Structures are given as C-alpha cells and as structure tokens.
CSV table of C-alpha atoms and ligand atoms in Angstrom, one decimal:
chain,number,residue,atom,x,y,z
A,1,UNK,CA,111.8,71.4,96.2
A,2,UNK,CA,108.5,71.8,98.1
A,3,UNK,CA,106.9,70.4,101.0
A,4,UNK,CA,104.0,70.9,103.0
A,5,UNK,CA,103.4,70.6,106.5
A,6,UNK,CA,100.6,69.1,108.4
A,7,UNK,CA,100.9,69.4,111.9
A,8,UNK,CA,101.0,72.8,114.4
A,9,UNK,CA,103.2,72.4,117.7
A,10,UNK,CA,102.7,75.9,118.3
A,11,UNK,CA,100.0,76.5,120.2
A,12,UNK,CA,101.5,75.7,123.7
A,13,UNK,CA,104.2,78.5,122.3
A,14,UNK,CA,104.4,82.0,123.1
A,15,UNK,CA,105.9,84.4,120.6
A,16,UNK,CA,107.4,87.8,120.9
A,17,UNK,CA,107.1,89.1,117.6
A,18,UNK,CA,109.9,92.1,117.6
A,19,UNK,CA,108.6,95.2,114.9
A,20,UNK,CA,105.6,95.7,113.9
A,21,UNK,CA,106.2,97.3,110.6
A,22,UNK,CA,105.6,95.7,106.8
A,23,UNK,CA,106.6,92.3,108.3
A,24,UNK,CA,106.1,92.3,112.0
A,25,UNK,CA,102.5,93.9,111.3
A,26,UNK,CA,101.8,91.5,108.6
A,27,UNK,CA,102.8,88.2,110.4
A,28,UNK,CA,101.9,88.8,114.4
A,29,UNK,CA,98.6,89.9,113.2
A,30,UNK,CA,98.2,86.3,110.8
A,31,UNK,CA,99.8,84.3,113.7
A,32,UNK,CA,97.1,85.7,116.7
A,33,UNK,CA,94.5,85.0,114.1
A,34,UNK,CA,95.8,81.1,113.2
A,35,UNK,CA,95.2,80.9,116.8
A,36,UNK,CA,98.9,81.8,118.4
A,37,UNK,CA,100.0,83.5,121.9
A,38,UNK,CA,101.4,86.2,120.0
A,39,UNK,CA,103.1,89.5,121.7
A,40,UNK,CA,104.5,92.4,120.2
A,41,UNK,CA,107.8,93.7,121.3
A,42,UNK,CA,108.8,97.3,120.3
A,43,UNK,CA,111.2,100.3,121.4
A,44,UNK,CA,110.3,102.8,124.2
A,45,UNK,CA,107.9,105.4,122.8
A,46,UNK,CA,107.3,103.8,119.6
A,47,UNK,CA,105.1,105.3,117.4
A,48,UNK,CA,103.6,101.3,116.6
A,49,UNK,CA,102.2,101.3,120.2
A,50,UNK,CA,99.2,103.3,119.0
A,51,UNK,CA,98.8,100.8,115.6
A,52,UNK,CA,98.9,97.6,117.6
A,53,UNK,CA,96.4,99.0,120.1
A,54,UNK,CA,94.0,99.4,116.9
A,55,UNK,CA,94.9,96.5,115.8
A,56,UNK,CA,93.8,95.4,119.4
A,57,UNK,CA,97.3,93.3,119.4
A,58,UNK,CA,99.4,93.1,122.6
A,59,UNK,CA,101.8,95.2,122.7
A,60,UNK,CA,105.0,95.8,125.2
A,61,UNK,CA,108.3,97.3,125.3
A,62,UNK,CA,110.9,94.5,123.8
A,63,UNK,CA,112.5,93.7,126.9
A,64,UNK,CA,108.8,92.6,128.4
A,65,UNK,CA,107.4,91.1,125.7
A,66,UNK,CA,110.7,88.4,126.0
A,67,UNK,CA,109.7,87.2,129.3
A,68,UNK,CA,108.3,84.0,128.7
A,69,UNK,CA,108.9,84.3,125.0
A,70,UNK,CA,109.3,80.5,123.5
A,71,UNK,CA,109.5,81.8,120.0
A,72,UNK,CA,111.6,85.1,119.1
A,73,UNK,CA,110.7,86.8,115.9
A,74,UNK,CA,112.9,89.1,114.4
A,75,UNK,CA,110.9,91.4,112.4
A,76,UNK,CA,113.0,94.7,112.8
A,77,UNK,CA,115.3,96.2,109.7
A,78,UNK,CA,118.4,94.2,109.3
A,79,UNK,CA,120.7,97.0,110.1
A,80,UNK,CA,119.7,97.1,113.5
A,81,UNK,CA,119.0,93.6,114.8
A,82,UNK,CA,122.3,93.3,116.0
A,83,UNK,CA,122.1,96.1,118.4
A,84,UNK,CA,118.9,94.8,120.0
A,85,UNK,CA,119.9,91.3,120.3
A,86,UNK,CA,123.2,92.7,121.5
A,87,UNK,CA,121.3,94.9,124.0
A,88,UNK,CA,117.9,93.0,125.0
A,89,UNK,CA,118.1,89.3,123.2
A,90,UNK,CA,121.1,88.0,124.0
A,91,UNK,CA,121.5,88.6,127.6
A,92,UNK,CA,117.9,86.3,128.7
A,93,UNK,CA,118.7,83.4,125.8
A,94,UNK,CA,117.5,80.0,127.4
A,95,UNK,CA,117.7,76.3,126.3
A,96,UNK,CA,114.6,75.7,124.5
A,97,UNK,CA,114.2,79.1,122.8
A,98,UNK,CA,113.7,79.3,119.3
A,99,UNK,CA,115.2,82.7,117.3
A,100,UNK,CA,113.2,83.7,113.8
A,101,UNK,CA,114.1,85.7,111.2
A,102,UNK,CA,112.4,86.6,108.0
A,103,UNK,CA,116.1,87.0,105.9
A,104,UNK,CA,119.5,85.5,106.2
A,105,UNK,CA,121.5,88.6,106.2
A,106,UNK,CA,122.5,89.0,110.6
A,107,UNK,CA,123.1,85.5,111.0
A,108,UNK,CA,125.0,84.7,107.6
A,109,UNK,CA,126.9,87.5,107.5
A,110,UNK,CA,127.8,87.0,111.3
A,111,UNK,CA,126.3,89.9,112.8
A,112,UNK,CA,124.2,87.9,115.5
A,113,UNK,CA,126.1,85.2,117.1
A,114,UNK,CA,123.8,82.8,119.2
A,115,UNK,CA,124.8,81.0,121.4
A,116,UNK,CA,124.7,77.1,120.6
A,117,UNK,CA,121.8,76.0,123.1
A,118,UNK,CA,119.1,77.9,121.0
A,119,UNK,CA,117.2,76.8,117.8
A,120,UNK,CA,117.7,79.3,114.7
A,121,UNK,CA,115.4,79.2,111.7
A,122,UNK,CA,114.3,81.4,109.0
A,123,UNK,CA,110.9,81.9,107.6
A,124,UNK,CA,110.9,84.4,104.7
A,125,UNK,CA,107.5,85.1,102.9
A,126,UNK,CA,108.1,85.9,99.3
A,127,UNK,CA,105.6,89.1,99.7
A,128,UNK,CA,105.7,91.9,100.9
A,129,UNK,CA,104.3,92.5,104.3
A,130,UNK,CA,101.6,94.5,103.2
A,131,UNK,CA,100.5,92.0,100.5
A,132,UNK,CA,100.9,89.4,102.6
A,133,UNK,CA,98.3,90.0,105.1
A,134,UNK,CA,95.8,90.9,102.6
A,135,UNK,CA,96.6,87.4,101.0
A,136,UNK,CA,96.1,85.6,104.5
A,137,UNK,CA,92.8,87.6,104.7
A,138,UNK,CA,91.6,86.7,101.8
A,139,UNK,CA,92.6,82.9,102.0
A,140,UNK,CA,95.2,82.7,99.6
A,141,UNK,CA,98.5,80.6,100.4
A,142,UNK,CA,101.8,82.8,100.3
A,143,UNK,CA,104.7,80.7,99.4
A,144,UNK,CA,107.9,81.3,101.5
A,145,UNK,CA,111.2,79.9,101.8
A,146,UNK,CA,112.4,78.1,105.0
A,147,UNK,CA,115.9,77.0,106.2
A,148,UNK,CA,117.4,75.5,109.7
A,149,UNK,CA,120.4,77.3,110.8
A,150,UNK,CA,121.1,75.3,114.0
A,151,UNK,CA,118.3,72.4,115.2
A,152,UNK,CA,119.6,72.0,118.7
A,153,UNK,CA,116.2,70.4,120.2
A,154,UNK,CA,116.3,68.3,116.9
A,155,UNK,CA,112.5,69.3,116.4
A,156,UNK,CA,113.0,72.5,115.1
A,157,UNK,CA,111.8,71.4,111.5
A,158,UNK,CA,108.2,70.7,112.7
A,159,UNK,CA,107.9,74.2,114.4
A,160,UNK,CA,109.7,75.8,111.5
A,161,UNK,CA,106.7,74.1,109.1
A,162,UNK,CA,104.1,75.1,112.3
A,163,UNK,CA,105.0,78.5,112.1
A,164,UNK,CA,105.5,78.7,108.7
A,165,UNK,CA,101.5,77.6,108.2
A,166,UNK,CA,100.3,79.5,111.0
A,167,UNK,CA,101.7,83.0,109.3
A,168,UNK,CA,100.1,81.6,106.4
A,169,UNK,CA,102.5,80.5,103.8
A,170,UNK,CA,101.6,76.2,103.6
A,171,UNK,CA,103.8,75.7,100.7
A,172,UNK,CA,107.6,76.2,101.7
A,173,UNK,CA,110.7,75.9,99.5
A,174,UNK,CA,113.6,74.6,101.3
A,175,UNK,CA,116.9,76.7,101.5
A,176,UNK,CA,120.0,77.8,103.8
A,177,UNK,CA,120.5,80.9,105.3
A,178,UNK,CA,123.4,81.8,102.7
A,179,UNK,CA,121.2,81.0,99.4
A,180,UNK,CA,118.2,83.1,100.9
A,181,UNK,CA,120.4,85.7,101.7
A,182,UNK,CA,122.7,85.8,98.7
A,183,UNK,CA,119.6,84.9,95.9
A,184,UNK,CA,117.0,87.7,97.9
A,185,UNK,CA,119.9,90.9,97.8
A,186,UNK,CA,120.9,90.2,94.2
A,187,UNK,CA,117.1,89.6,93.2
A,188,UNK,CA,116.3,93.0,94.8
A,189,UNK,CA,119.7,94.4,93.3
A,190,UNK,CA,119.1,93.4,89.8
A,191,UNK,CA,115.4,93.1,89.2
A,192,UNK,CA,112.8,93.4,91.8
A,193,UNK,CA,114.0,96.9,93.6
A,194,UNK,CA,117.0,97.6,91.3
A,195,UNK,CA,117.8,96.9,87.7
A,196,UNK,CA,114.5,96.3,85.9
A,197,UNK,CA,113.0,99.4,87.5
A,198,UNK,CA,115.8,101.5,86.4
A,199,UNK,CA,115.4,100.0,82.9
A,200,UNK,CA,111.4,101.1,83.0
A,201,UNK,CA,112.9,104.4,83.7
A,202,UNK,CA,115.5,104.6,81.4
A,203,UNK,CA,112.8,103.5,79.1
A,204,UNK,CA,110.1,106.0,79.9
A,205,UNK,CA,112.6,108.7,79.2
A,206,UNK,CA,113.6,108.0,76.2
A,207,UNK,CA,109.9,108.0,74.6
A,208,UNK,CA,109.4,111.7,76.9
A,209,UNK,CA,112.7,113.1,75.4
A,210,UNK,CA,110.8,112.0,72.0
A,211,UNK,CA,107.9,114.0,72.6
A,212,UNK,CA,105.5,111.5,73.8
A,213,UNK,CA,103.6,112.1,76.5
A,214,UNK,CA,104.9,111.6,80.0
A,215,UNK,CA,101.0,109.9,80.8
A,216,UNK,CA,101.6,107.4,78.0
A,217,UNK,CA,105.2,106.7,78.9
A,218,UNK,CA,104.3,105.5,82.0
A,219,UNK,CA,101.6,103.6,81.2
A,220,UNK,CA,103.6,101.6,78.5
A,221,UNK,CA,107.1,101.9,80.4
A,222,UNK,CA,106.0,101.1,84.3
A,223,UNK,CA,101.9,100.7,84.7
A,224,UNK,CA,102.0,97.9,81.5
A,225,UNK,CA,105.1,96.0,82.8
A,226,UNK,CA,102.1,94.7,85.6
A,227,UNK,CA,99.7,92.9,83.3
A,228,UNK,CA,102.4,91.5,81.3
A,229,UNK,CA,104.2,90.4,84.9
A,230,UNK,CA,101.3,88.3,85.7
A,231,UNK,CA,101.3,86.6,82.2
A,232,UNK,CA,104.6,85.7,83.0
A,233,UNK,CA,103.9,84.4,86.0
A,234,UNK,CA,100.9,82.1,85.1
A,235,UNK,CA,102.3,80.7,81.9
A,236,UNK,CA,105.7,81.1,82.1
A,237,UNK,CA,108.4,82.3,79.8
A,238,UNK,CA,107.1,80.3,76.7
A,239,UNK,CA,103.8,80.4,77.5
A,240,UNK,CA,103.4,84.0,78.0
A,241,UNK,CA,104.5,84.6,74.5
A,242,UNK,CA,101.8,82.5,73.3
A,243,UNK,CA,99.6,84.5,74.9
A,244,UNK,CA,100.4,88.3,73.6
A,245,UNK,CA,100.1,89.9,69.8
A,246,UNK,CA,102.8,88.2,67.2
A,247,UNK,CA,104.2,91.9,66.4
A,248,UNK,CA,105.0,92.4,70.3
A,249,UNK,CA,106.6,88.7,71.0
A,250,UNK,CA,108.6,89.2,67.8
A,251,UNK,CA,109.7,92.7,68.9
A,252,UNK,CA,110.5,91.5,72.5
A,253,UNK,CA,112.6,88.5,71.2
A,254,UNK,CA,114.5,90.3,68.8
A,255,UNK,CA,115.9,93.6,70.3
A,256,UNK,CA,115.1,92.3,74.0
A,257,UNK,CA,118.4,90.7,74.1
A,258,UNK,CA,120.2,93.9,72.5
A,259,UNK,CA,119.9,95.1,75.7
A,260,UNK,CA,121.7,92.1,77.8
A,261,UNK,CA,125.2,92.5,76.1
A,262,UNK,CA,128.0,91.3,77.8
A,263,UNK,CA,128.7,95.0,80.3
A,264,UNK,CA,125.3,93.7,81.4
A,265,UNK,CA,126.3,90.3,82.4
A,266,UNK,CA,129.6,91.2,83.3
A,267,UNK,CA,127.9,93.8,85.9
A,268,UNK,CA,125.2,91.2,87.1
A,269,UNK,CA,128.6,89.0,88.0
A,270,UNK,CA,130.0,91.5,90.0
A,271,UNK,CA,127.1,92.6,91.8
A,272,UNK,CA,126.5,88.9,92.5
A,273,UNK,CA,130.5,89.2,94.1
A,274,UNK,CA,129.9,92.1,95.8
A,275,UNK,CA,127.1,90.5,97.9
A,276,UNK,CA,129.0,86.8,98.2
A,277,UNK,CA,132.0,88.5,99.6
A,278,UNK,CA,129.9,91.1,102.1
A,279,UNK,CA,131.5,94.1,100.3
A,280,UNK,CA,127.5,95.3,99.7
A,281,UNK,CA,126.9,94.3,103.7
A,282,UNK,CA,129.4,96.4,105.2
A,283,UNK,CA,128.8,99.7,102.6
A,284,UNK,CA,125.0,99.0,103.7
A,285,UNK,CA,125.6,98.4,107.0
A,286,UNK,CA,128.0,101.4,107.1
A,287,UNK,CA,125.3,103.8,105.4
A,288,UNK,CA,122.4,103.0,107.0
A,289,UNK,CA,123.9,104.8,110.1
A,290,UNK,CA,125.1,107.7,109.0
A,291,UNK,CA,121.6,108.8,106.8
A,292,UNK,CA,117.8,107.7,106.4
A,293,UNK,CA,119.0,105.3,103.4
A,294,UNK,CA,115.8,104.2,102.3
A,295,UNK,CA,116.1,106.0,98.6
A,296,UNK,CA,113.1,107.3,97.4
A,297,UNK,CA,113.1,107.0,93.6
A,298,UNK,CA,111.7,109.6,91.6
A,299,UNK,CA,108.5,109.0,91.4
A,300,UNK,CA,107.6,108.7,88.1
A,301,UNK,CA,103.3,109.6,88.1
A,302,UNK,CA,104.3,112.7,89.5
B,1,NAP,N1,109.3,94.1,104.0
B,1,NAP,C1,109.0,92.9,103.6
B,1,NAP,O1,107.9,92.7,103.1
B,1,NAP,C2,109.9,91.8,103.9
B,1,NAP,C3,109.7,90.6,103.1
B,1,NAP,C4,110.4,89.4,103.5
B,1,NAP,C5,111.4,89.5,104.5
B,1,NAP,N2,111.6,90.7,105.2
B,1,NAP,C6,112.5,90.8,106.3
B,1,NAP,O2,111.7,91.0,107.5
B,1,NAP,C7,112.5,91.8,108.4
B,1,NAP,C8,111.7,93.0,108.8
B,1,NAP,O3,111.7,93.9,107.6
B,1,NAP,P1,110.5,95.0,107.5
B,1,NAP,O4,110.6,95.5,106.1
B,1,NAP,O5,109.2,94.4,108.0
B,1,NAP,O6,111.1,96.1,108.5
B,1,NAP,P2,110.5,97.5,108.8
B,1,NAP,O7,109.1,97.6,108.2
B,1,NAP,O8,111.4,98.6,108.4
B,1,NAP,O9,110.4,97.4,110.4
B,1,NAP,C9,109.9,98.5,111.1
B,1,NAP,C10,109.8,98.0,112.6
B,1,NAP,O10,111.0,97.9,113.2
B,1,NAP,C11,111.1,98.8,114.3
B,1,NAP,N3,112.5,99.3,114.4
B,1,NAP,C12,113.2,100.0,113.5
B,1,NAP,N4,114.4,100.3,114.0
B,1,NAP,C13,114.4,99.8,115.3
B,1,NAP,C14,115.4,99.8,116.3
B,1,NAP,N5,116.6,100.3,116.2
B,1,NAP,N6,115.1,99.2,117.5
B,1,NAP,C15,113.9,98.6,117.7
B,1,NAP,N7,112.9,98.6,116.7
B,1,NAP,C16,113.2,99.2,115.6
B,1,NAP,C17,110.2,99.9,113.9
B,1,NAP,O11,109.9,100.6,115.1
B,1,NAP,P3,108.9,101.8,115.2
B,1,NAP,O12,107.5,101.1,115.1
B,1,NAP,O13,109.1,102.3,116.6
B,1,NAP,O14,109.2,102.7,114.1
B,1,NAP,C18,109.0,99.1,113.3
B,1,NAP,O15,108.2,98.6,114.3
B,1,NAP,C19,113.8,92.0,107.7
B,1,NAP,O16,114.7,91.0,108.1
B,1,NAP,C20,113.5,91.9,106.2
B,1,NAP,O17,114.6,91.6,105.4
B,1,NAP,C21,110.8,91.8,104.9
C-alpha cells in the first residue's frame, strides 16, 4: 500500500541525528537542506567530526547533541545502538521525545527497550546512503518503508510522514517493525548482499575455469547483471522479457529454474527461520564483537 504525505510538523523540531556514516551522512545532510534543525551526534574523537565540519553540518559529542533533542535518530550500526542508548539515550528520555530508526532489528529483536512515554517509529530508505543523497540532490523521490512501533502522543504518524518527506523519500510503504526487519535480513541474505552475488560468482568461475577470460567473465557474470537489473525494474518480470533477444529469454526460462531445485528452496526456508527465530541476531550480534565483521568479498575486477 502507498501513501503520501502532505504536511511537515517538523520544523519547530530539533533533531539529533546519531552517525554520520552511509545513513546518518545521507539523511542529516537532506533533512538541514529540507529546512530542519538538524545536529549531529557522534563518539568522542570521532573521525566524522572533520566530515561534518566540511559538510559545514553541526556537529557534537552524542551526549550534547541530545540536549534539546525533540527527534532522536538512530543512524549508528545495529550492533551497537544498544550500548549507546543503554549508555547516553536512555538515561535523558522525556515525554514528548520521538526515537527513529532506519531498520527494525534493536527494537524487534528487544535489544532497546523504551520506555512507554516516548514515540518510536522507523523510517528506512530503500537506498543506500550514498545513493540516497545523490537522489535527493538530484530531485528524484526515494521510496522508503515506514512503520509506528508505539504512537504515545497519538500524532506520531504525521511526523513519521514529515520526516519521512523531509529526508526525501514522499512515497512510503507501510509496514511493522517485524516485516521490515524480517523481509530486509532475508532480502540481503538471499539476494541483494548474499545469494545472487554468490551465484554471479559461482558463475564467473565457471566460464574462467573454461578458459574464457576473466575481463569477459565479469562483464557477462557481474557488470551485465546491471543493465538487465534495470529492465527488470521498469518493466517488470514479463515485461523485461519482452524487451531482450528471443535466444536469451528462451535460455533464461529454460535452464534459469535448473538452478532453483528444491536444496535451494529448502535453504531459502531455513534462512528465512533462522532470522524469524533470532538465531541469525544473536550469531551476528555475537560476531560483530569479537572481529571487524564487515566481510570483504573477493573482489572480482581485481
Ligand atoms: N547503509 C544503508 O544505506 C542503510 C540503508 C537503510 C537502513 N540502514 C540502517 O541505518 C542504520 C545505520 O546504518 P549505516 O549503514 O548508515 O551505518 P554505518 O555507516 O556503519 O554508521 C557509521 C556511523 O556510526 C558511528 N558508530 C559506529 N560505532 C559506533 C559506536 N559504538 N558508538 C557511537 N557511534 C558509532 C560511526 O562513528 P565514526 O564516525 O566515529 O566512525 C559512524 O559515524 C542501521 O540501522 C542500518 O540498518 C542503512
């Protein structure tokens, strides 16, 4: 279902925008520019201080940017949101405050535990941050999927819509924290981040081992998947095969599915489990501590 909001309660707001990395960067910057009070909170010597000041954004250490704070946005990793709202958020919560996240995962999988005075939404831009404020730039609406986790002043819709404009996504799809969480890890999991990539891989090594060449493996395995991505997404499924060579939609359709046998669908299920019952959460959860978990995949153009 979407809606689209028309009015901005926002302005009298100030907001204390907490990161300033691919999301925090990406939406305080659209927000001060849609006209918001918008303050950047981040950790003491933090490298962003330096980025913000070129980005001639305000800047404090979190515990300062909260005073006064109507609006706070958290924009830092999900493994470690919990400790600063444990540490800094919690403790100066007030009737009337509004808590924002960008993803489901600390307050559906109970990591963050507000108290019942405050409003709690999520706004989650279906870009990444990057992306995202080159699309605001430029104009073009981002869409980005919006839920209400608890509306205590009963008007949180109306700044959840505001805020949702003002960072520049006017077309919202309404959700719940759980199906935004759940639907954005297995997405990730099993195509976006996960899966399809590892296919493309998978792929490109099989014509190298032939003896093709590693420049033309990528481009058909990984750069070509782009163009025919954006087919897909303008036409749709049935459109899109309209639109490409009879040999290559024939050749899709029939050994395409080959590769879906039931060990695939049987492991989608189970990933799909794995997240529902927060088996994936605590393994993350428990990894990101102990090393730098962001896992670099071999990059394939090198
Ligand atoms: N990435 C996306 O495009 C995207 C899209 C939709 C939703 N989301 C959601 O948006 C949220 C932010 O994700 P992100 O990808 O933007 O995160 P990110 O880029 O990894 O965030 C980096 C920022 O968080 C700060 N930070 C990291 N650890 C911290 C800690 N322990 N204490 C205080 N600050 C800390 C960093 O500080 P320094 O500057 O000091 O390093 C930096 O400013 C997440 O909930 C994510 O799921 C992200």
């Amino acid at each position: 279902m979407k809606m689209r909001q028309n009015q901005n309660i926002l302005l009298n707001k100030r907001i204390a925008v907490l990161g300033y990395g691919s999301q925090g960067r990406a939406q305080a910057l659209n927000l001060k520019e849609s006209g918001c009070d918008v303050v950047v909170g981040l950790r003491p010597g933090s490298p962003s201080f330096k980025k913000a000041k070129k980005d001639k954004i305000l800047a404090l250490p979190i515990a300062q940017a909260l005073e006064g704070a109507d609006l706070i946005c958290f924009l830092l990793p999900d493994e470690f949101q919990a400790s600063v709202y444990q540490k800094v958020v919690g403790p100066i919560l007030k009737k009337g405050m509004t808590l924002v996240f960008a993803h489901g995962f600390s307050i559906f999988f109970k990591l963050i535990k507000p108290p019942s005075f405050v409003d709690i939404i999520l706004i989650a831009p279906k870009m990444p941050g990057g992306q995202f404020r080159k699309a605001y730039i430029s104009g073009e609406d981002v869409m980005a999927c919006v839920a209400i986790h608890q509306n205590t002043s009963g008007k949180v819709q109306h700044l959840a819509l505001a805020y949702s404009k003002a960072i520049g996504c006017s077309t919202v799809l309404k959700t719940t924290f759980q199906e935004e969480t759940i639907s954005n890890l297995f997405g990730e999991q099993t195509v976006k981040c996960g899966g399809v990539l590892d296919l493309m891989k998978a792929s490109y090594e099989t014509l190298v081992q032939a003896g093709v060449s590693s420049e033309l493996a990528y481009l058909e395995c990984v750069q070509g998947f782009k163009c025919m991505m954006d087919l897909l997404v303008e036409n749709g499924f049935e459109g899109m095969q309209k639109l490409i060579s009879p040999i290559a939609s024939y050749g899709g359709q029939s050994r395409g599915p080959r590769l879906i046998n039931k060990t695939v669908k049987d492991e989608l299920k189970n990933i799909l489990k794995e997240i529902q019952s927060g088996q994936f959460a605590t393994e993350w959860l428990k990894k990101s501590q102990s090393v730098n978990a962001r896992v670099i995949r071999k990059d394939l153009r090198n």
